Structures are given as structure tokens and as C-alpha cells.
Short mmCIF file of C-alpha atoms and ligand atoms in Angstrom, two decimals:
data_model
loop_
_atom_site.label_atom_id
_atom_site.label_comp_id
_atom_site.label_asym_id
_atom_site.label_seq_id
_atom_site.Cartn_x
_atom_site.Cartn_y
_atom_site.Cartn_z
CA MET R 1 -21.35 9.35 -20.25
CA LYS R 2 -22.97 7.52 -17.33
CA LYS R 3 -22.09 3.91 -16.70
CA ILE R 4 -23.57 1.33 -14.34
CA ILE R 5 -21.48 -1.65 -13.36
CA THR R 6 -23.79 -4.42 -12.27
CA GLY R 7 -23.51 -7.91 -10.88
CA GLY R 8 -19.93 -7.76 -9.61
CA THR R 9 -18.45 -8.15 -6.14
CA VAL R 10 -16.92 -4.93 -4.85
CA ILE R 11 -13.73 -5.42 -2.87
CA THR R 12 -12.07 -2.66 -0.89
CA ALA R 13 -9.40 -2.80 1.83
CA ALA R 14 -12.21 -3.09 4.36
CA ASP R 15 -15.27 -4.66 2.68
CA GLN R 16 -16.59 -7.25 0.27
CA TYR R 17 -20.16 -6.96 -1.03
CA LYS R 18 -22.31 -7.30 -4.11
CA ALA R 19 -23.54 -3.94 -5.42
CA ASP R 20 -24.06 -1.87 -8.49
CA LEU R 21 -21.89 1.19 -9.07
CA LEU R 22 -23.02 4.32 -10.85
CA ILE R 23 -20.35 6.36 -12.60
CA GLU R 24 -20.90 9.95 -13.65
CA ASP R 25 -18.31 12.48 -14.80
CA GLY R 26 -15.48 10.12 -13.95
CA LYS R 27 -16.56 9.62 -10.30
CA ILE R 28 -18.48 7.00 -8.40
CA THR R 29 -21.73 8.69 -7.50
CA GLU R 30 -23.90 5.87 -6.21
CA ILE R 31 -23.36 2.44 -4.73
CA GLY R 32 -26.39 0.22 -4.11
CA GLN R 33 -28.76 -2.45 -5.37
CA GLY R 34 -30.72 -2.11 -8.63
CA ILE R 35 -29.36 1.30 -9.57
CA ARG R 36 -31.05 2.84 -12.61
CA ALA R 37 -30.01 5.94 -14.54
CA GLU R 38 -31.36 7.33 -17.77
CA GLY R 39 -29.09 6.67 -20.75
CA ALA R 40 -26.39 4.85 -18.74
CA GLU R 41 -24.26 2.17 -20.40
CA ILE R 42 -24.66 -1.10 -18.48
CA ILE R 43 -21.52 -3.10 -17.80
CA ASN R 44 -22.16 -6.65 -16.67
CA ALA R 45 -19.60 -7.76 -14.12
CA THR R 46 -21.21 -10.98 -13.04
CA GLY R 47 -18.62 -13.39 -11.67
CA LYS R 48 -15.99 -10.69 -11.42
CA TYR R 49 -14.34 -8.87 -8.61
CA ILE R 50 -14.35 -5.12 -8.80
CA PHE R 51 -11.12 -3.79 -7.30
CA PRO R 52 -10.01 -0.18 -7.01
CA GLY R 53 -7.37 0.45 -9.66
CA GLY R 54 -3.90 -0.58 -8.63
CA ILE R 55 -1.49 2.11 -7.50
CA ASP R 56 2.15 1.40 -8.23
CA PRO R 57 4.27 3.70 -6.05
CA HIS R 58 7.60 2.78 -7.65
CA THR R 59 8.37 3.02 -11.37
CA HIS R 60 11.22 4.22 -13.53
CA LEU R 61 9.94 4.97 -17.03
CA ASP R 62 12.22 6.46 -19.68
CA MET R 63 14.97 6.99 -17.14
CA PRO R 64 18.67 7.30 -17.88
CA PHE R 65 20.70 4.90 -15.70
CA ASN R 66 23.87 2.78 -15.77
CA ASN R 67 25.08 4.38 -19.05
CA THR R 68 21.84 3.60 -20.83
CA VAL R 69 18.12 4.31 -20.55
CA THR R 70 15.21 2.13 -19.44
CA ASP R 71 13.33 0.43 -22.29
CA ASP R 72 9.77 1.20 -21.33
CA ASP R 73 8.75 4.79 -21.83
CA TRP R 74 5.50 6.46 -20.84
CA GLU R 75 3.66 4.86 -23.72
CA SER R 76 4.61 1.17 -23.45
CA GLY R 77 5.04 1.42 -19.70
CA THR R 78 1.62 2.86 -18.87
CA ILE R 79 -0.14 0.65 -21.43
CA ALA R 80 1.45 -2.42 -19.85
CA ALA R 81 0.53 -1.09 -16.42
CA ALA R 82 -3.11 -0.72 -17.49
CA PHE R 83 -3.26 -4.25 -18.89
CA GLY R 84 -2.00 -5.36 -15.50
CA GLY R 85 -4.68 -3.55 -13.51
CA THR R 86 -2.68 -0.49 -12.47
CA THR R 87 -4.41 2.87 -12.94
CA THR R 88 -2.00 5.24 -11.20
CA ILE R 89 1.79 5.23 -10.99
CA LEU R 90 4.20 7.33 -9.01
CA ASP R 91 7.32 7.61 -11.11
CA PHE R 92 10.74 8.79 -10.00
CA CYS R 93 11.63 12.12 -11.52
CA LEU R 94 15.40 12.00 -11.70
CA THR R 95 17.11 15.24 -10.86
CA THR R 96 20.80 15.35 -11.63
CA GLY R 97 22.96 18.25 -12.63
CA GLU R 98 20.07 20.64 -13.43
CA ASP R 99 20.42 24.19 -12.20
CA ARG R 100 16.85 24.16 -11.05
CA LEU R 101 15.04 21.15 -9.58
CA LEU R 102 11.90 22.35 -11.32
CA ASP R 103 13.66 21.95 -14.69
CA ALA R 104 13.87 18.24 -13.97
CA VAL R 105 10.17 18.16 -13.16
CA ASP R 106 9.40 19.95 -16.46
CA LYS R 107 11.51 17.36 -18.29
CA TRP R 108 9.50 14.57 -16.64
CA HIS R 109 6.18 16.21 -17.57
CA GLU R 110 7.44 16.39 -21.09
CA LYS R 111 8.21 12.65 -21.16
CA ALA R 112 4.77 11.76 -19.85
CA LYS R 113 2.55 14.35 -21.52
CA ASP R 114 1.41 12.89 -24.87
CA LYS R 115 2.00 9.27 -23.88
CA ALA R 116 0.59 8.36 -20.44
CA VAL R 117 -2.70 6.39 -20.63
CA ILE R 118 -3.09 6.14 -16.84
CA ASP R 119 -2.87 8.75 -14.09
CA TYR R 120 0.45 9.59 -12.50
CA GLY R 121 2.42 11.59 -10.03
CA PHE R 122 6.12 12.00 -9.38
CA HIS R 123 8.57 11.49 -6.56
CA LEU R 124 11.52 13.82 -6.65
CA MET R 125 14.64 11.64 -6.87
CA ILE R 126 17.64 13.57 -5.73
CA ALA R 127 20.77 12.18 -7.33
CA ASP R 128 23.16 14.79 -6.01
CA LEU R 129 21.96 16.83 -3.14
CA THR R 130 24.17 19.94 -3.20
CA GLU R 131 23.61 23.02 -1.03
CA GLU R 132 21.95 24.70 -4.02
CA THR R 133 19.48 21.88 -4.68
CA LEU R 134 18.77 21.52 -0.98
CA ALA R 135 17.91 25.21 -0.75
CA GLN R 136 15.44 24.84 -3.68
CA LEU R 137 13.86 21.66 -2.40
CA PRO R 138 11.04 23.00 -0.14
CA GLU R 139 9.74 25.38 -2.78
CA ALA R 140 10.16 22.86 -5.59
CA LEU R 141 7.94 20.33 -3.75
CA GLU R 142 5.29 22.95 -3.19
CA VAL R 143 5.27 24.24 -6.76
CA ALA R 144 5.47 20.81 -8.39
CA GLY R 145 2.81 19.19 -6.22
CA ILE R 146 5.13 16.45 -4.98
CA ASN R 147 5.13 15.16 -1.39
CA SER R 148 7.84 12.53 -1.62
CA VAL R 149 11.60 12.72 -2.02
CA LYS R 150 13.98 9.87 -2.73
CA VAL R 151 17.55 9.59 -1.55
CA PHE R 152 20.06 6.80 -2.14
CA LEU R 153 22.46 5.12 0.23
CA ALA R 154 23.59 2.88 -2.65
CA TYR R 155 25.29 3.46 -6.00
CA ALA R 156 28.36 5.11 -4.59
CA LYS R 157 29.59 6.48 -7.93
CA GLU R 158 26.24 7.78 -9.19
CA PHE R 159 23.66 8.71 -6.58
CA GLN R 160 24.82 7.94 -3.07
CA ALA R 161 24.11 10.57 -0.42
CA SER R 162 26.39 11.09 2.57
CA ASP R 163 24.84 10.65 5.99
CA ARG R 164 24.89 14.39 6.38
CA THR R 165 23.00 14.97 3.12
CA LEU R 166 20.56 12.26 4.04
CA PHE R 167 19.92 13.94 7.33
CA GLN R 168 19.42 17.28 5.62
CA ALA R 169 16.86 15.67 3.31
CA PHE R 170 15.05 14.33 6.37
CA LYS R 171 14.96 17.83 7.84
CA VAL R 172 13.26 19.11 4.67
CA GLY R 173 10.87 16.17 4.85
CA LYS R 174 9.92 17.13 8.36
CA GLU R 175 9.53 20.80 7.46
CA LYS R 176 7.31 20.15 4.43
CA ASP R 177 5.54 17.07 5.82
CA ALA R 178 6.90 15.13 2.84
CA ILE R 179 7.84 11.45 3.08
CA VAL R 180 11.50 10.63 2.44
CA MET R 181 12.05 7.41 0.51
CA VAL R 182 15.43 5.77 0.89
CA HIS R 183 17.20 3.06 -1.09
CA CYS R 184 18.90 1.28 1.79
CA GLU R 185 22.10 -0.52 0.92
CA ASN R 186 25.63 0.50 2.00
CA GLY R 187 27.02 1.60 -1.37
CA SER R 188 30.58 2.22 -0.22
CA VAL R 189 31.06 -1.27 1.23
CA ILE R 190 29.38 -2.78 -1.84
CA ASP R 191 31.96 -1.05 -4.05
CA GLU R 192 34.75 -2.58 -1.99
CA LEU R 193 33.21 -6.07 -2.29
CA VAL R 194 32.71 -5.61 -6.03
CA GLU R 195 36.42 -4.64 -6.46
CA GLU R 196 37.45 -7.64 -4.43
CA ALA R 197 35.33 -10.01 -6.55
CA LYS R 198 36.62 -8.57 -9.77
CA LYS R 199 40.24 -8.83 -8.61
CA SER R 200 39.60 -12.53 -7.99
CA GLY R 201 38.42 -12.88 -11.59
CA HIS R 202 34.70 -13.22 -10.91
CA THR R 203 32.63 -11.73 -13.72
CA GLU R 204 29.36 -13.73 -13.66
CA PRO R 205 25.94 -12.26 -12.78
CA ILE R 206 25.67 -14.19 -9.51
CA TYR R 207 28.42 -11.98 -8.09
CA HIS R 208 25.97 -9.09 -8.25
CA ALA R 209 24.08 -10.79 -5.43
CA LEU R 210 27.14 -12.03 -3.56
CA THR R 211 28.67 -8.55 -3.34
CA ARG R 212 25.49 -6.99 -1.99
CA PRO R 213 24.73 -9.22 1.07
CA PRO R 214 21.61 -8.71 3.19
CA GLN R 215 23.69 -7.36 6.10
CA LEU R 216 24.40 -4.23 4.04
CA GLU R 217 20.71 -3.68 3.48
CA GLY R 218 20.00 -4.18 7.17
CA GLU R 219 22.77 -1.81 8.21
CA ALA R 220 21.64 0.97 5.85
CA THR R 221 18.03 0.48 6.84
CA LYS R 222 18.88 0.89 10.51
CA ARG R 223 20.96 4.00 9.76
CA ALA R 224 18.17 5.61 7.74
CA ILE R 225 15.64 4.78 10.44
CA GLU R 226 17.68 6.39 13.24
CA LEU R 227 18.53 9.48 11.22
CA ALA R 228 14.92 9.96 10.06
CA ASN R 229 13.71 9.61 13.62
CA LEU R 230 16.31 12.11 14.87
CA ALA R 231 15.07 14.64 12.31
CA GLY R 232 11.45 13.83 13.11
CA ALA R 233 10.77 12.81 9.49
CA LYS R 234 8.63 10.11 7.93
CA LEU R 235 10.74 7.38 6.29
CA TYR R 236 9.64 5.03 3.50
CA VAL R 237 12.05 2.23 2.87
CA VAL R 238 11.82 1.23 -0.80
CA HIS R 239 12.13 -2.35 -2.03
CA VAL R 240 12.76 -4.23 1.24
CA THR R 241 14.12 -7.67 0.38
CA CYS R 242 15.41 -9.45 3.51
CA LYS R 243 15.03 -10.39 7.14
CA GLU R 244 17.84 -8.05 8.21
CA ALA R 245 15.91 -4.99 6.93
CA VAL R 246 12.48 -6.22 8.01
CA ASP R 247 13.75 -6.75 11.56
CA GLU R 248 14.95 -3.14 11.73
CA ILE R 249 11.64 -1.82 10.40
CA ILE R 250 9.64 -3.85 12.91
CA ARG R 251 11.86 -2.77 15.74
CA ALA R 252 11.42 0.88 14.80
CA ARG R 253 7.68 0.66 14.30
CA GLU R 254 7.30 -0.96 17.71
CA LYS R 255 9.08 2.06 19.18
CA GLY R 256 6.52 4.31 17.40
CA TYR R 257 8.85 5.62 14.71
CA GLN R 258 7.19 6.83 11.49
CA VAL R 259 8.65 4.15 9.28
CA TYR R 260 6.95 2.50 6.29
CA GLY R 261 8.19 -0.29 4.08
CA GLU R 262 7.63 -1.47 0.52
CA THR R 263 8.51 -4.72 -1.09
CA CYS R 264 8.24 -5.88 -4.72
CA PRO R 265 6.85 -9.00 -6.39
CA PRO R 266 10.15 -10.55 -7.50
CA TYR R 267 11.36 -10.72 -3.90
CA LEU R 268 8.25 -12.65 -2.96
CA VAL R 269 8.49 -15.18 -5.77
CA LEU R 270 12.02 -15.46 -7.18
CA ASP R 271 15.28 -16.16 -5.34
CA GLN R 272 19.04 -15.74 -5.66
CA THR R 273 19.53 -18.95 -7.66
CA TYR R 274 18.02 -17.20 -10.69
CA LEU R 275 21.25 -15.25 -11.00
CA GLU R 276 23.13 -18.50 -11.49
CA LYS R 277 21.34 -19.31 -14.78
CA PRO R 278 23.83 -20.30 -17.49
CA ASN R 279 24.68 -18.44 -20.68
CA PHE R 280 24.56 -15.03 -18.98
CA GLU R 281 20.80 -15.48 -18.43
CA GLY R 282 21.36 -14.60 -14.78
CA ALA R 283 21.69 -10.98 -16.02
CA LYS R 284 17.93 -10.92 -16.54
CA TYR R 285 17.62 -10.99 -12.73
CA VAL R 286 20.12 -8.30 -11.87
CA TRP R 287 18.57 -5.41 -9.95
CA SER R 288 19.26 -3.82 -6.60
CA PRO R 289 18.90 -4.87 -3.91
CA PRO R 290 19.40 -8.33 -5.38
CA LEU R 291 17.21 -11.40 -5.12
CA ARG R 292 17.85 -13.24 -1.83
CA PRO R 293 18.03 -16.85 -0.72
CA LYS R 294 14.54 -18.38 -0.60
CA GLU R 295 14.10 -18.25 3.17
CA HIS R 296 13.65 -14.46 3.05
CA GLN R 297 10.40 -14.81 1.09
CA GLU R 298 8.41 -16.06 4.06
CA VAL R 299 9.75 -13.15 6.17
CA LEU R 300 8.43 -10.68 3.61
CA TRP R 301 5.02 -12.35 3.38
CA ASN R 302 4.70 -12.35 7.15
CA ALA R 303 5.71 -8.72 7.35
CA LEU R 304 3.14 -7.77 4.72
CA LYS R 305 0.45 -9.75 6.47
CA ALA R 306 1.32 -8.04 9.79
CA LYS R 307 1.31 -4.57 8.03
CA GLN R 308 4.94 -4.02 9.03
CA LEU R 309 5.45 -3.63 5.31
CA GLN R 310 2.54 -1.81 3.69
CA THR R 311 3.00 -1.42 -0.02
CA ILE R 312 3.97 -3.34 -3.18
CA GLY R 313 5.96 -1.33 -5.73
CA SER R 314 6.91 -2.86 -9.06
CA ASP R 315 10.30 -1.11 -9.24
CA GLN R 316 9.75 -1.23 -13.00
CA CYS R 317 13.12 -0.48 -14.60
CA SER R 318 13.37 -2.53 -17.78
CA PHE R 319 16.52 -3.28 -19.80
CA SER R 320 16.34 -5.73 -22.73
CA PHE R 321 18.30 -8.93 -22.30
CA ASN R 322 19.65 -9.14 -25.85
CA GLY R 323 20.39 -5.42 -25.87
CA LYS R 324 21.24 -3.42 -22.77
CA LYS R 325 21.89 -6.23 -20.29
CA GLN R 326 24.76 -7.29 -22.58
CA LEU R 327 26.73 -4.24 -21.41
CA GLY R 328 27.76 -6.42 -18.51
CA ARG R 329 28.64 -9.56 -20.44
CA GLU R 330 32.30 -9.38 -19.33
CA ASP R 331 31.72 -7.72 -15.96
CA PHE R 332 28.69 -8.23 -13.68
CA SER R 333 29.07 -4.72 -12.24
CA LYS R 334 28.25 -3.22 -15.63
CA ILE R 335 24.93 -5.03 -16.08
CA PRO R 336 22.19 -2.34 -16.00
CA ASN R 337 20.26 -2.79 -12.73
CA GLY R 338 16.55 -3.34 -13.18
CA GLY R 339 13.75 -5.53 -14.43
CA PRO R 340 10.32 -5.42 -16.07
CA PHE R 341 7.52 -5.74 -13.47
CA ILE R 342 4.93 -3.02 -14.05
CA GLU R 343 2.49 -5.34 -15.82
CA ASP R 344 2.56 -8.35 -13.53
CA ARG R 345 2.70 -6.67 -10.09
CA PHE R 346 -1.06 -6.89 -9.55
CA SER R 347 -1.53 -10.46 -10.87
CA VAL R 348 1.50 -11.96 -9.18
CA LEU R 349 0.36 -10.58 -5.79
CA TYR R 350 -3.18 -11.78 -6.36
CA SER R 351 -2.16 -15.26 -7.47
CA GLU R 352 0.66 -15.87 -5.02
CA GLY R 353 -1.12 -14.03 -2.23
CA VAL R 354 -4.89 -14.44 -2.44
CA ALA R 355 -5.21 -17.57 -4.58
CA LYS R 356 -2.56 -19.36 -2.46
CA GLY R 357 -4.29 -18.41 0.74
CA ARG R 358 -1.49 -16.21 2.13
CA ILE R 359 -3.52 -12.97 2.28
CA SER R 360 -7.19 -12.03 2.18
CA LEU R 361 -8.88 -10.13 -0.61
CA ASN R 362 -9.05 -7.06 1.60
CA GLU R 363 -5.35 -7.30 2.44
CA PHE R 364 -4.61 -7.61 -1.25
CA VAL R 365 -6.46 -4.39 -2.07
CA ASP R 366 -4.74 -2.61 0.78
CA MET R 367 -1.25 -3.65 -0.47
CA ILE R 368 -1.86 -3.15 -4.16
CA SER R 369 -3.74 0.18 -3.93
CA THR R 370 -5.10 1.64 -0.70
CA SER R 371 -1.90 1.83 1.38
CA ALA R 372 0.00 3.58 -1.39
CA ALA R 373 -2.85 6.05 -1.85
CA LYS R 374 -2.82 6.87 1.87
CA THR R 375 0.94 7.03 2.20
CA PHE R 376 1.41 9.40 -0.78
CA GLY R 377 -1.62 11.67 -0.37
CA LEU R 378 -3.89 10.28 -3.10
CA PHE R 379 -6.62 8.97 -0.80
CA PRO R 380 -9.67 9.02 -1.07
CA GLN R 381 -9.57 10.33 -4.64
CA LYS R 382 -7.70 7.16 -5.47
CA GLY R 383 -7.17 3.82 -3.70
CA THR R 384 -10.73 2.90 -2.84
CA ILE R 385 -14.28 2.42 -4.13
CA ALA R 386 -16.46 5.05 -2.48
CA ILE R 387 -18.90 7.77 -3.46
CA GLY R 388 -16.90 10.72 -4.70
CA SER R 389 -13.79 8.71 -5.51
CA ASP R 390 -12.41 8.55 -9.06
CA ALA R 391 -13.92 5.62 -10.94
CA ASP R 392 -10.56 3.85 -11.32
CA LEU R 393 -11.75 0.26 -11.40
CA VAL R 394 -10.47 -3.16 -12.35
CA LEU R 395 -12.95 -5.87 -13.38
CA PHE R 396 -11.09 -9.01 -12.43
CA ASP R 397 -11.81 -12.60 -13.39
CA PRO R 398 -10.53 -14.74 -10.50
CA ASN R 399 -11.07 -18.04 -12.34
CA VAL R 400 -8.78 -17.60 -15.36
CA GLU R 401 -5.59 -19.63 -15.29
CA ARG R 402 -2.74 -18.44 -17.46
CA VAL R 403 1.02 -18.44 -17.75
CA ILE R 404 3.07 -15.23 -17.69
CA SER R 405 5.31 -14.87 -20.70
CA ALA R 406 7.20 -12.29 -22.76
CA GLU R 407 5.29 -13.72 -25.74
CA SER R 408 2.05 -12.17 -24.49
CA HIS R 409 3.16 -9.25 -22.29
CA HIS R 410 2.90 -5.61 -23.36
CA MET R 411 6.14 -4.22 -21.99
CA ASN R 412 8.79 -3.09 -24.46
CA VAL R 413 11.35 -5.63 -23.38
CA ASP R 414 12.41 -9.01 -24.72
CA TYR R 415 12.01 -11.11 -21.57
CA ASN R 416 9.77 -11.42 -18.53
CA ALA R 417 11.28 -12.12 -15.14
CA PHE R 418 8.23 -14.26 -14.26
CA GLU R 419 8.40 -16.31 -17.52
CA GLY R 420 6.55 -19.57 -17.14
CA LEU R 421 4.87 -18.67 -13.85
CA ALA R 422 1.30 -20.01 -13.78
CA VAL R 423 -1.08 -17.48 -12.22
CA LYS R 424 -4.74 -17.50 -11.31
CA GLY R 425 -6.86 -14.51 -12.16
CA GLU R 426 -6.67 -11.72 -14.72
CA PRO R 427 -7.79 -8.09 -15.14
CA VAL R 428 -10.37 -8.16 -17.92
CA SER R 429 -11.41 -4.53 -18.11
CA VAL R 430 -9.89 -1.43 -16.58
CA LEU R 431 -11.49 2.00 -16.25
CA ILE R 432 -9.82 5.22 -15.33
CA ARG R 433 -11.99 8.11 -14.22
CA GLY R 434 -14.92 6.17 -15.67
CA GLU R 435 -13.42 5.63 -19.13
CA TYR R 436 -12.26 2.29 -20.48
CA VAL R 437 -8.57 1.93 -20.97
CA ILE R 438 -8.69 -1.87 -21.27
CA ARG R 439 -11.96 -3.39 -22.48
CA ASP R 440 -12.28 -7.18 -22.61
CA LYS R 441 -8.47 -7.48 -22.67
CA GLU R 442 -8.12 -4.99 -25.55
CA PHE R 443 -6.39 -1.62 -25.19
CA VAL R 444 -8.95 1.08 -26.03
CA GLY R 445 -7.28 4.01 -24.22
CA LYS R 446 -5.92 7.18 -25.68
CA LEU R 447 -2.33 8.28 -25.55
CA GLY R 448 -1.92 11.33 -23.35
CA SER R 449 -5.22 10.76 -21.50
CA GLY R 450 -3.46 10.12 -18.19
CA LYS R 451 -3.65 13.01 -15.75
CA TYR R 452 -0.95 14.37 -13.48
CA ILE R 453 -2.09 14.16 -9.89
CA ARG R 454 -0.76 16.87 -7.58
CA ARG R 455 -0.01 15.87 -4.01
CA GLU R 456 0.20 18.72 -1.58
CA VAL R 457 2.88 19.48 0.98
CA LYS R 458 2.80 21.88 3.88
CA LYS R 459 2.79 25.42 2.54
CA GLU R 460 5.18 28.10 3.62
CA GLU R 461 3.58 29.77 6.62
CA LYS R 462 3.10 33.50 6.12
CA PRO R 463 3.93 35.45 9.27
CA VAL R 464 0.73 36.72 10.86
CA THR R 465 0.73 40.34 11.92
CA HIS R 466 -1.35 40.90 14.97
CA LYS R 467 -2.86 44.33 14.77
CA SER R 468 -3.51 44.40 18.48
CA PHE R 469 0.20 44.48 19.09
CA THR R 470 0.89 47.44 16.90
CA THR R 471 1.12 50.70 18.73
CA LYS R 472 0.95 54.16 17.35
ZN1 ZN G 501 13.66 1.82 -8.04
#
């Protein structure tokens, strides 16, 4: 059915203007003043901003990790994302121990299939990069429609890649024109610091932060940058948290290296003191890399503003406080690493960024949607408001004031890391490919309506036979 959105202010990464939008067959087909179309439903957006749907490039839904599994699956996770103004996620497909990488992809499709209410793609997350998996990687990317691979320099016992393996992944990235995402922390040294802390009898959550100092993020970031550059690959540093890492990224970009950086809302708003909360409540704020001392926040905002960091991922990876986080009650190193952020990513960045005057509306759209679309090959189908683009739209009321709370959120977890944070602005209605998923703050979507979005890599080049060179 046709829809006309009228009276709103369209905001893209480049522009801000009042216009009507015509939506037909899930696409934006006309932008202009006084649009009319026979039989179209009229949506009045007076007083609202119309943003392109948020693109969250970093989620972990229904993922096994730290001896448990994340609490939000593809149903609660994508519904919460939609309430928060996110219309596409890129989730990490965990590959570990499968004989075939494509089996892991099938498993991830199975998790998402009848549940996702928003569109989605996958990154291939390589937990153990053996010679066999490495050999399959180029073809797996091509067949699965995935143009991004993630490798870890952290989690020594579970996921950590050696420098050699990391370098091999970069070579595949270069060959397939796929971006390589790296979790940059020095996992081996962290393990040593964790052992040291435990030997001294330290068990509290704050030691999670104290055993993962910023220097180890900076060191791993620099290492990944140099190895990626040596291989000629594009590097995307996930969840950048501190000055040490930002400095390395800026230095590399100034030299012309193909390095991109992401940060996440908690690092912009919360700080290390949250891990000191009494009664084990610090465990709610345990994820990696950890929250940093407050002075790093300004560094991150400045790097975003200067486009040295380009994207905002949620790093959604929820574990209930009264359930799964308790695994680490006696030992901080056993607290499942992760937090619930998929729903509040968009609003926290708007409120702390735009409403507080740190970033412009256009910069906001770029960080929350457009940059991720461009980086991961979704643009211009996603990530902007333009003729021919998917009608993934957020009708946003900038004047609402509200307080974030687990009482009112839609994630399947018993706490909210931003509990009590007063924010300005709220997504009121959200459309995906022209269909309402959220209408006047009510969920009206359909389970399984989310579509998998393929992202192409460089195809295997078939050798060309030149007839002129063949002789009889
Ligand atoms: Zn993550």
C-alpha cells in the first residue's frame, strides 16, 4: 500500500528540509512538496524529525558465550531494537568448531528466521581460525553474502587469534575486499593480570576494569593497524573506548591507512566507577573492553566529531543481573561479559549528542546509520532517505523528555545499564520497507518479517582465455 508522510522534517547525513515522502512497494519513490497519490495512507509527521532507520553494526543475539548464552534472542532483541529506532542490525555469526563455516551461517539463519522483525545481515566471527577454516573463508563469504570478518585479540582461552592468524585473516580481507573487524585488547597480558589479581584475593567486579588497562587496548590497536596495513586490508576497530586506541587510529588515518573505528554508547556516558557499585551491582557494567575513567569520554566525542571514529555500535550482549551475571559472584573473571544496549543506542546518542549540542543532526544521522551502511555495503539501499532507498524511517519526537529504565524497556533482561538517565527525544513510529513495525509507540510488526540483506564481496575471478593467443 502507498503511504505519504507529510509535515515532517527530513534529516539525512547531509541535509535538513521539510518535505513529503511517497512510499510505494517498500521504497521511497518521491520526495517533494504537496505530494498526492491515489489511495495513499497519509501519515502526519508534523513536529517530528524523519530519520533514516538506525543501523546497528554490532549485536550479539542468542549467542553462546562465557559458559552461558545471551538473554536477548532474535525476537526480543529485534523488537527492542525497533522500539529504539533501529531498522537493520549486523549480528555476529559465531563460528566455532564447525566443520564447515557455512554450517555456522545456516545455524544463524535458523535463529533469526521466524523471529526477526527488522532487517539484518551477519558478520562472520571467527573463533578459531584453523588452516581448514581459513581455506574455506573466501568462498564462505561469497556464498553467504557477508563482507565482514571478525577476529579477536582478546579472550585468550576462548577466541584469541595469534598474530599470524590475524595476518592471514587480513590477507583474505584484502583478497575478497572484505573489511576485517578486530577486538583490540591484549588477551594474553590480561590473563596474566587477572591471575595476579586473583592471587592477591581480589574478586570484586572493579578488578575486571583494573586488569584490562587502556594501554592493552592501545597496544593491540596499534598491532592490528600495522598488520592490516602490511596486508593491504581494511581494518574496522570495534568498540574503541580510550585515548590510547583513538590516538593510534588517528595516527594511522593521517598516514592514509584504511582504518575505521566504532565506539558504543556506554563508553560515551558511563565510566569506570560504575564497576565499584556495592552488592555486586558492579557486575551489571562488566563488558570488554571495560568502562574507562571519565576523561576518556571527551576523547571519544571529539574523535566522533572529527570522523576519526565513524560508527556507533550497541555491542548488545545481554546477561541478566539476577541470573547469569551471578556466575561471577565469587570471581570477577567469571562474570559474563556484556550488556543490554540495543534499544537505547539511538536515543542515548541523540540526547547526549544532539540535544546537548555536541554533534549536529546531520552528524547524528551519519553516526547512527549512514556510516555503517557505507562501511558494510548497505548504502544506498539503507542508511539514507533518497528516491529508490528502502523506506526504513524513524518518526522522532525531539521534544519528549523521559527516563530510561528497565521498567519500561523491551529487552529480555532485568536491568538497564542507563537506568535513571534522563533523555530528550523518542522514536514514535518506525517503518521498515514502508511497513509499520512501531506505530505510536506500539509494536505492530510481524515476527519473521525481517529480511536478510546480502552484502557482496569480490567474486572469484575466472581466468579469461584469449582466443587470439591460441594457435592451431
Ligand atoms: Zn561485541
